[in-house]
Short mmCIF file of C-alpha atoms and ligand atoms in Angstrom, two decimals:
data_model
loop_
_atom_site.label_atom_id
_atom_site.label_comp_id
_atom_site.label_asym_id
_atom_site.label_seq_id
_atom_site.Cartn_x
_atom_site.Cartn_y
_atom_site.Cartn_z
CA MET Y 4 80.47 126.36 88.79
CA ARG Y 5 84.29 124.66 89.35
CA ILE Y 6 84.31 120.75 89.71
CA ASP Y 7 86.60 121.06 91.94
CA GLU Y 8 84.31 122.98 94.29
CA ILE Y 9 81.26 120.72 93.88
CA LEU Y 10 83.54 118.07 94.97
CA SER Y 11 84.75 119.70 97.96
CA ARG Y 12 80.95 119.56 99.13
CA LYS Y 13 79.71 116.87 97.91
CA ARG Y 14 79.65 113.44 95.90
CA THR Y 15 78.84 114.17 92.16
CA LEU Y 16 76.41 112.68 89.54
CA SER Y 17 77.47 113.27 86.27
CA PHE Y 18 76.76 112.06 82.87
CA GLU Y 19 78.73 111.99 79.49
CA VAL Y 20 77.60 112.72 75.80
CA PHE Y 21 79.16 112.90 72.16
CA PRO Y 22 78.58 115.15 69.88
CA PRO Y 23 76.89 114.15 66.81
CA LYS Y 24 79.04 112.16 64.14
CA LYS Y 25 77.09 114.12 61.36
CA ASP Y 26 76.44 117.67 60.83
CA GLY Y 27 73.08 119.48 60.73
CA GLU Y 28 70.38 120.90 62.96
CA GLU Y 29 69.06 117.74 63.25
CA GLU Y 30 71.39 115.74 65.00
CA LEU Y 31 72.38 118.50 67.20
CA SER Y 32 68.75 118.99 68.03
CA LYS Y 33 68.25 115.55 69.11
CA LEU Y 34 71.10 115.74 71.39
CA TYR Y 35 69.84 118.87 72.73
CA LYS Y 36 66.60 116.56 73.18
CA THR Y 37 68.72 113.81 75.54
CA ILE Y 38 70.51 116.63 77.28
CA ASP Y 39 66.94 118.18 78.32
CA GLY Y 40 65.69 115.02 79.36
CA LEU Y 41 69.53 114.58 81.72
CA LYS Y 42 68.65 118.03 83.14
CA GLU Y 43 65.29 116.46 84.31
CA LEU Y 44 68.17 113.78 86.61
CA ASN Y 45 69.96 116.80 88.39
CA PRO Y 46 73.56 115.68 87.32
CA ASP Y 47 76.14 118.13 88.82
CA PHE Y 48 77.76 118.28 86.10
CA ILE Y 49 77.56 116.52 82.34
CA SER Y 50 80.81 115.74 80.07
CA VAL Y 51 81.16 116.31 76.20
CA THR Y 52 83.70 114.33 74.13
CA TYR Y 53 85.79 115.72 71.53
CA GLY Y 54 87.30 113.83 68.54
CA ALA Y 55 90.85 113.04 69.00
CA SER Y 56 91.71 114.05 65.64
CA GLY Y 57 89.68 117.86 66.32
CA SER Y 58 87.15 116.55 64.03
CA ASN Y 59 83.68 117.36 66.00
CA ALA Y 60 85.44 120.26 67.57
CA ARG Y 61 83.25 122.57 66.87
CA GLY Y 62 80.44 120.58 67.60
CA SER Y 63 81.55 120.23 71.49
CA ALA Y 64 82.09 123.51 72.07
CA GLU Y 65 78.54 124.45 71.00
CA VAL Y 66 77.06 121.14 73.28
CA ALA Y 67 78.75 122.92 76.09
CA GLY Y 68 78.09 125.97 75.32
CA TYR Y 69 74.33 124.52 75.34
CA ILE Y 70 74.71 122.66 78.32
CA LYS Y 71 75.90 126.08 80.04
CA SER Y 72 73.09 127.72 78.47
CA ILE Y 73 70.22 125.81 80.50
CA GLY Y 74 71.69 125.80 83.87
CA LEU Y 75 73.82 122.59 84.11
CA GLU Y 76 77.54 122.62 84.45
CA PRO Y 77 79.69 121.46 81.30
CA LEU Y 78 82.64 119.42 81.28
CA ALA Y 79 84.30 120.08 78.08
CA HIS Y 80 87.28 117.35 76.74
CA ILE Y 81 90.25 118.65 74.97
CA THR Y 82 92.38 116.49 73.39
CA GLY Y 83 95.56 116.97 72.13
CA GLY Y 84 96.16 114.88 69.64
CA PRO Y 85 97.37 116.28 66.27
CA SER Y 86 96.35 119.51 67.25
CA THR Y 87 98.50 123.00 67.08
CA PRO Y 88 98.78 125.14 70.40
CA SER Y 89 96.85 128.12 68.24
CA ASP Y 90 94.09 125.34 67.75
CA ILE Y 91 94.00 124.75 71.61
CA ASP Y 92 94.07 128.22 72.22
CA ALA Y 93 91.37 129.10 69.36
CA LEU Y 94 89.07 126.00 71.51
CA ALA Y 95 90.12 127.28 75.11
CA LYS Y 96 89.15 131.10 73.90
CA LYS Y 97 85.95 129.92 72.58
CA LEU Y 98 84.76 127.88 75.84
CA VAL Y 99 85.93 130.71 78.45
CA ASN Y 100 83.69 133.19 75.62
CA LEU Y 101 80.63 130.11 76.72
CA LYS Y 102 81.84 130.99 80.67
CA VAL Y 103 82.95 127.13 80.34
CA GLU Y 104 84.87 126.73 83.58
CA ASN Y 105 85.47 122.59 83.46
CA VAL Y 106 87.89 120.87 81.23
CA LEU Y 107 88.60 117.14 80.78
CA ALA Y 108 92.44 117.55 79.44
CA LEU Y 109 93.45 114.21 77.12
CA ARG Y 110 95.97 113.27 74.48
CA GLY Y 111 92.99 111.28 72.78
CA ASP Y 112 93.31 108.20 70.94
CA ARG Y 113 95.26 107.52 68.30
CA PRO Y 114 94.57 106.33 64.77
CA VAL Y 115 95.77 103.00 64.43
CA GLU Y 116 98.52 104.03 61.96
CA TYR Y 117 100.13 107.70 63.12
CA SER Y 118 103.37 108.41 62.50
CA GLU Y 119 105.99 109.28 65.61
CA ASP Y 120 105.15 113.12 65.36
CA TYR Y 121 101.16 112.92 65.72
CA CYS Y 122 101.24 114.50 69.07
CA LYS Y 123 103.95 116.68 68.50
CA HIS Y 124 102.92 119.54 70.55
CA PHE Y 125 101.09 117.61 72.88
CA PRO Y 126 102.17 113.98 73.30
CA HIS Y 127 100.42 113.52 76.73
CA ALA Y 128 97.78 114.98 78.29
CA SER Y 129 100.09 116.55 80.77
CA ASP Y 130 101.58 118.65 78.26
CA LEU Y 131 98.07 119.95 77.43
CA GLU Y 132 97.04 120.58 80.87
CA GLU Y 133 100.40 122.84 81.35
CA TYR Y 134 99.39 124.72 78.15
CA LEU Y 135 96.12 125.17 79.33
CA SER Y 136 96.72 126.25 82.61
CA LYS Y 137 96.44 130.23 81.65
CA TYR Y 138 93.21 130.24 81.06
CA GLY Y 139 92.20 129.26 84.76
CA PHE Y 140 89.75 126.57 83.94
CA CYS Y 141 89.19 123.52 86.42
CA MET Y 142 90.96 120.72 84.83
CA GLY Y 143 90.64 117.17 85.45
CA ALA Y 144 92.16 114.11 83.64
CA ALA Y 145 91.76 110.19 82.61
CA CYS Y 146 93.13 107.27 84.59
CA TYR Y 147 92.49 103.67 84.00
CA PRO Y 148 91.84 101.08 86.96
CA GLU Y 149 93.23 98.37 84.64
CA GLY Y 150 96.41 100.52 83.51
CA HIS Y 151 96.06 102.33 80.53
CA ILE Y 152 96.23 99.85 77.30
CA GLU Y 153 99.92 101.70 76.26
CA SER Y 154 101.87 100.90 80.26
CA ASP Y 155 104.14 98.06 80.62
CA THR Y 156 102.64 98.16 84.04
CA LEU Y 157 99.83 100.05 86.46
CA TYR Y 158 102.67 101.50 88.25
CA SER Y 159 104.20 102.96 85.38
CA ASP Y 160 101.02 104.33 84.19
CA LEU Y 161 99.99 105.46 87.91
CA GLU Y 162 103.54 107.87 87.80
CA ASN Y 163 102.48 109.17 84.67
CA LEU Y 164 98.66 109.67 86.97
CA LYS Y 165 100.95 111.84 89.34
CA LYS Y 166 102.68 114.00 86.13
CA LYS Y 167 98.88 115.05 85.69
CA VAL Y 168 98.27 115.97 89.07
CA GLU Y 169 101.46 118.41 89.05
CA SER Y 170 100.48 119.49 85.89
CA GLY Y 171 97.05 120.81 87.18
CA ALA Y 172 94.43 118.43 87.26
CA ALA Y 173 91.69 118.87 90.23
CA PHE Y 174 90.59 115.34 90.03
CA PHE Y 175 90.62 112.06 87.71
CA ILE Y 176 87.54 110.38 86.09
CA THR Y 177 88.29 106.80 85.10
CA GLN Y 178 87.68 104.61 82.10
CA MET Y 179 84.59 102.10 82.24
CA PHE Y 180 85.37 99.30 83.92
CA PHE Y 181 83.06 96.56 85.05
CA ASP Y 182 85.23 94.90 88.38
CA ASN Y 183 85.14 97.20 90.91
CA ALA Y 184 88.07 95.67 92.62
CA TYR Y 185 90.18 97.25 90.19
CA TYR Y 186 88.68 100.46 91.14
CA TYR Y 187 89.64 99.91 94.58
CA ARG Y 188 93.26 99.13 93.70
CA LEU Y 189 93.93 101.94 91.60
CA VAL Y 190 92.33 104.57 94.26
CA HIS Y 191 94.42 102.28 97.45
CA GLU Y 192 98.04 102.35 95.23
CA ALA Y 193 97.07 106.05 93.82
CA LYS Y 194 97.11 106.96 97.34
CA LYS Y 195 100.46 105.55 98.70
CA MET Y 196 101.89 107.18 95.90
CA GLY Y 197 100.71 110.83 97.02
CA ILE Y 198 97.73 111.04 94.72
CA ASP Y 199 95.21 112.56 96.74
CA ILE Y 200 92.26 114.27 94.23
CA PRO Y 201 88.77 112.82 93.91
CA ILE Y 202 89.14 109.64 91.33
CA ILE Y 203 85.21 109.95 89.80
CA PRO Y 204 84.45 106.24 88.54
CA GLY Y 205 82.93 106.35 85.19
CA ILE Y 206 80.34 103.44 85.01
CA MET Y 207 79.03 102.43 81.54
CA PRO Y 208 75.65 100.54 81.78
CA LEU Y 209 75.65 97.49 79.42
CA THR Y 210 72.52 97.30 76.89
CA GLY Y 211 72.78 95.32 74.58
CA VAL Y 212 75.24 92.45 73.41
CA LYS Y 213 76.70 94.77 70.64
CA ASN Y 214 78.14 97.45 72.70
CA LEU Y 215 79.90 95.36 74.97
CA GLY Y 216 81.55 93.87 71.75
CA ARG Y 217 82.95 97.31 71.13
CA ILE Y 218 83.57 97.96 74.54
CA LYS Y 219 86.03 95.46 75.00
CA ALA Y 220 87.34 96.51 71.98
CA MET Y 221 88.19 100.03 72.61
CA CYS Y 222 89.43 99.68 76.23
CA GLY Y 223 90.25 96.24 77.26
CA SER Y 224 88.36 96.48 80.65
CA THR Y 225 88.40 92.84 82.09
CA VAL Y 226 84.96 91.09 82.37
CA PRO Y 227 84.10 88.84 85.36
CA ILE Y 228 82.70 85.93 85.51
CA GLU Y 229 79.21 86.80 86.97
CA LEU Y 230 78.50 89.31 84.34
CA ARG Y 231 80.15 86.84 81.60
CA ASN Y 232 77.55 84.04 82.76
CA MET Y 233 74.47 86.68 82.76
CA ILE Y 234 75.72 87.80 79.40
CA GLU Y 235 76.00 84.12 77.81
CA VAL Y 236 72.49 83.40 79.26
CA TYR Y 237 70.20 86.90 78.93
CA SER Y 238 71.81 87.89 75.60
CA LYS Y 239 68.92 85.64 73.85
CA SER Y 240 66.45 88.10 74.82
CA SER Y 241 67.48 91.68 74.02
CA ALA Y 242 64.96 93.02 76.87
CA ALA Y 243 66.24 90.37 79.31
CA PHE Y 244 70.02 91.78 78.52
CA ARG Y 245 68.76 95.13 78.71
CA GLU Y 246 67.61 94.62 82.26
CA VAL Y 247 70.26 92.64 83.44
CA GLY Y 248 72.92 95.42 82.35
CA LEU Y 249 71.04 98.20 83.90
CA ASN Y 250 71.11 96.53 87.03
CA TYR Y 251 74.13 95.35 87.07
CA ALA Y 252 75.43 99.22 86.47
CA VAL Y 253 72.91 99.70 89.69
CA TYR Y 254 75.20 96.70 91.62
CA GLN Y 255 78.31 98.36 90.65
CA ILE Y 256 77.33 102.19 91.78
CA CYS Y 257 75.72 100.93 95.03
CA ASP Y 258 78.91 98.70 95.79
CA LEU Y 259 81.73 102.10 95.02
CA ILE Y 260 79.03 104.60 97.06
CA ALA Y 261 79.37 102.31 99.80
CA LYS Y 262 82.77 101.99 99.50
CA GLY Y 263 83.66 105.37 99.48
CA ALA Y 264 84.13 106.60 96.17
CA PRO Y 265 83.79 110.84 95.58
CA GLY Y 266 80.82 110.32 92.93
CA VAL Y 267 79.60 108.79 89.99
CA HIS Y 268 80.06 109.38 86.48
CA ILE Y 269 77.70 107.42 83.72
CA TYR Y 270 78.42 107.20 80.34
CA THR Y 271 75.08 107.28 78.41
CA MET Y 272 75.89 106.85 75.07
CA ASN Y 273 73.52 109.53 74.66
CA ARG Y 274 70.57 107.75 75.83
CA ALA Y 275 69.27 109.54 78.29
CA ASP Y 276 66.08 106.56 79.14
CA THR Y 277 69.13 104.85 80.21
CA ALA Y 278 70.64 107.40 82.55
CA ALA Y 279 67.01 108.08 83.62
CA GLU Y 280 66.33 103.59 84.15
CA ILE Y 281 69.23 103.87 86.44
CA ILE Y 282 68.68 107.04 88.27
CA LEU Y 283 65.16 105.75 89.21
CA ARG Y 284 65.99 102.75 90.55
CA LEU Y 285 69.08 104.74 92.57
CA LYS Y 286 66.57 107.56 93.73
CA ASN Y 287 67.01 107.20 97.51
CA VAL Y 288 70.60 106.10 97.16
CA ILE Y 289 71.02 109.53 95.35
CA ASN Y 290 68.77 111.66 97.72
CA GLU Y 291 70.71 110.43 101.04
CA PHE Y 292 73.98 109.84 99.81
CA PHE Y 293 75.09 112.55 97.14
CA LYS Y 294 73.43 115.49 99.23
CA ALA Y 295 75.96 118.30 100.33
CA ASP Y 296 77.34 118.48 103.84
P1 FAD A 314 98.08 110.17 78.25
O1 FAD A 314 98.04 110.54 79.92
O2 FAD A 314 99.28 110.89 77.45
O3 FAD A 314 98.45 108.57 78.35
C1 FAD A 314 98.25 107.73 77.42
C2 FAD A 314 99.99 106.98 77.70
O4 FAD A 314 101.03 107.56 77.58
C3 FAD A 314 99.35 105.82 78.74
O5 FAD A 314 100.07 104.78 78.91
C4 FAD A 314 100.10 106.97 80.57
O6 FAD A 314 100.79 106.27 81.38
C5 FAD A 314 101.61 107.63 79.35
N1 FAD A 314 102.15 108.67 79.69
C6 FAD A 314 101.02 109.91 80.38
N2 FAD A 314 101.76 110.94 80.40
C7 FAD A 314 103.31 110.65 80.13
C8 FAD A 314 104.27 111.27 80.29
N3 FAD A 314 104.20 112.88 80.82
N4 FAD A 314 105.07 110.65 79.89
C9 FAD A 314 105.42 109.50 79.40
N5 FAD A 314 104.39 108.54 79.07
C10 FAD A 314 103.20 109.10 79.77
N6 FAD A 314 89.34 109.86 73.41
C11 FAD A 314 88.73 110.94 72.74
O7 FAD A 314 89.58 111.13 71.90
N7 FAD A 314 88.12 111.99 72.95
C12 FAD A 314 87.04 112.30 74.01
O8 FAD A 314 86.37 112.75 74.39
C13 FAD A 314 87.62 110.93 75.15
N8 FAD A 314 87.28 110.92 76.55
C14 FAD A 314 88.14 110.15 77.63
C15 FAD A 314 86.98 110.40 78.52
C16 FAD A 314 87.83 109.89 79.84
C17 FAD A 314 87.42 109.75 81.20
C18 FAD A 314 88.86 108.59 79.56
C19 FAD A 314 89.11 107.70 80.33
C20 FAD A 314 89.17 108.42 78.12
C21 FAD A 314 88.93 109.00 77.11
N9 FAD A 314 89.21 109.40 75.94
C22 FAD A 314 88.87 109.93 75.00
C23 FAD A 314 90.11 108.29 75.55
C24 FAD A 314 91.40 108.52 75.69
O9 FAD A 314 92.03 109.68 75.09
C25 FAD A 314 92.61 107.66 75.47
O10 FAD A 314 92.46 106.64 76.31
C26 FAD A 314 94.07 107.82 75.10
O11 FAD A 314 94.75 106.61 74.46
C27 FAD A 314 94.91 108.22 76.18
O12 FAD A 314 94.66 109.57 76.97
P2 FAD A 314 94.81 110.54 78.12
O13 FAD A 314 94.70 111.34 77.95
O14 FAD A 314 94.96 109.03 79.15
O15 FAD A 314 96.67 110.26 77.43
#
């Protein structure tokens, strides 16, 4: 089913997974076990990331196909990056054959060293969306509560979000954030500019001190003072830190739902147990506030 149709009826609960970094059946079957675990949590869709350089292109489509085969809705990420139109056609046709209906169109992260023509064919996500429009997918795109790292201002980034909507995006999923105020500002300012498609907040549960460092380096998200204090105190015990990280994610989700978010997308880092612990703590919120009208 198309995600825009689901969103027109109810709030969505969704998870992100990434294809194995190493080749091989063992890695893939480990991921499929994770996906089987996520299925127990009744998500509306599961998204599958795609290497910026097309490196795990094969694995990505295969994983999306597996998600579809077990009766769940996949959201296949596609990055324009250095791909040629024929690379994109090959992938899109594969997804159509696998009956995948939803894609997240992205430019992809640029490598540290890249030449001016790195994204020659698809310089931006909106160019990829325009190209993909012939396939009839329901398309989503990425957005950034604190502005994209390459944008001079939030407002120039918002102008570009508008282009993504005009090029066919039916919904957005946000970059992770730890201060909900940035999400509310984004939604408010986007609405003022006439962007009225659902903006699904992306939540990354903090489960270890190591992943916090990586997250900050990757996306530059602000860590609010309360969370910074908790990290400092609880990082002395990995079990306590995990508990606090999960509770913080639960708090963020409760606040987002109370203020009208159209759903929640959880970055699982391929851990079904992490997702399950969060969903268990939110059982009644999900039962009551995610049901169809
Ligand atoms: P763009 O939309 O092209 O934006 C990049 C920059 O260009 C921004 O500063 C924007 O303001 C500007 N811009 C956008 N459109 C235009 C335009 N038409 N003209 C001029 N400037 C413009 N990366 C991966 O490699 N694989 C993944 O699977 C993946 N999944 C992601 C999922 C989510 C939910 C999010 C939030 C990010 C994901 N990323 C992924 C990371 C993403 O690829 C990077 O953040 C990348 O740097 C930007 O991608 P984009 O699609 O937002 O690019």
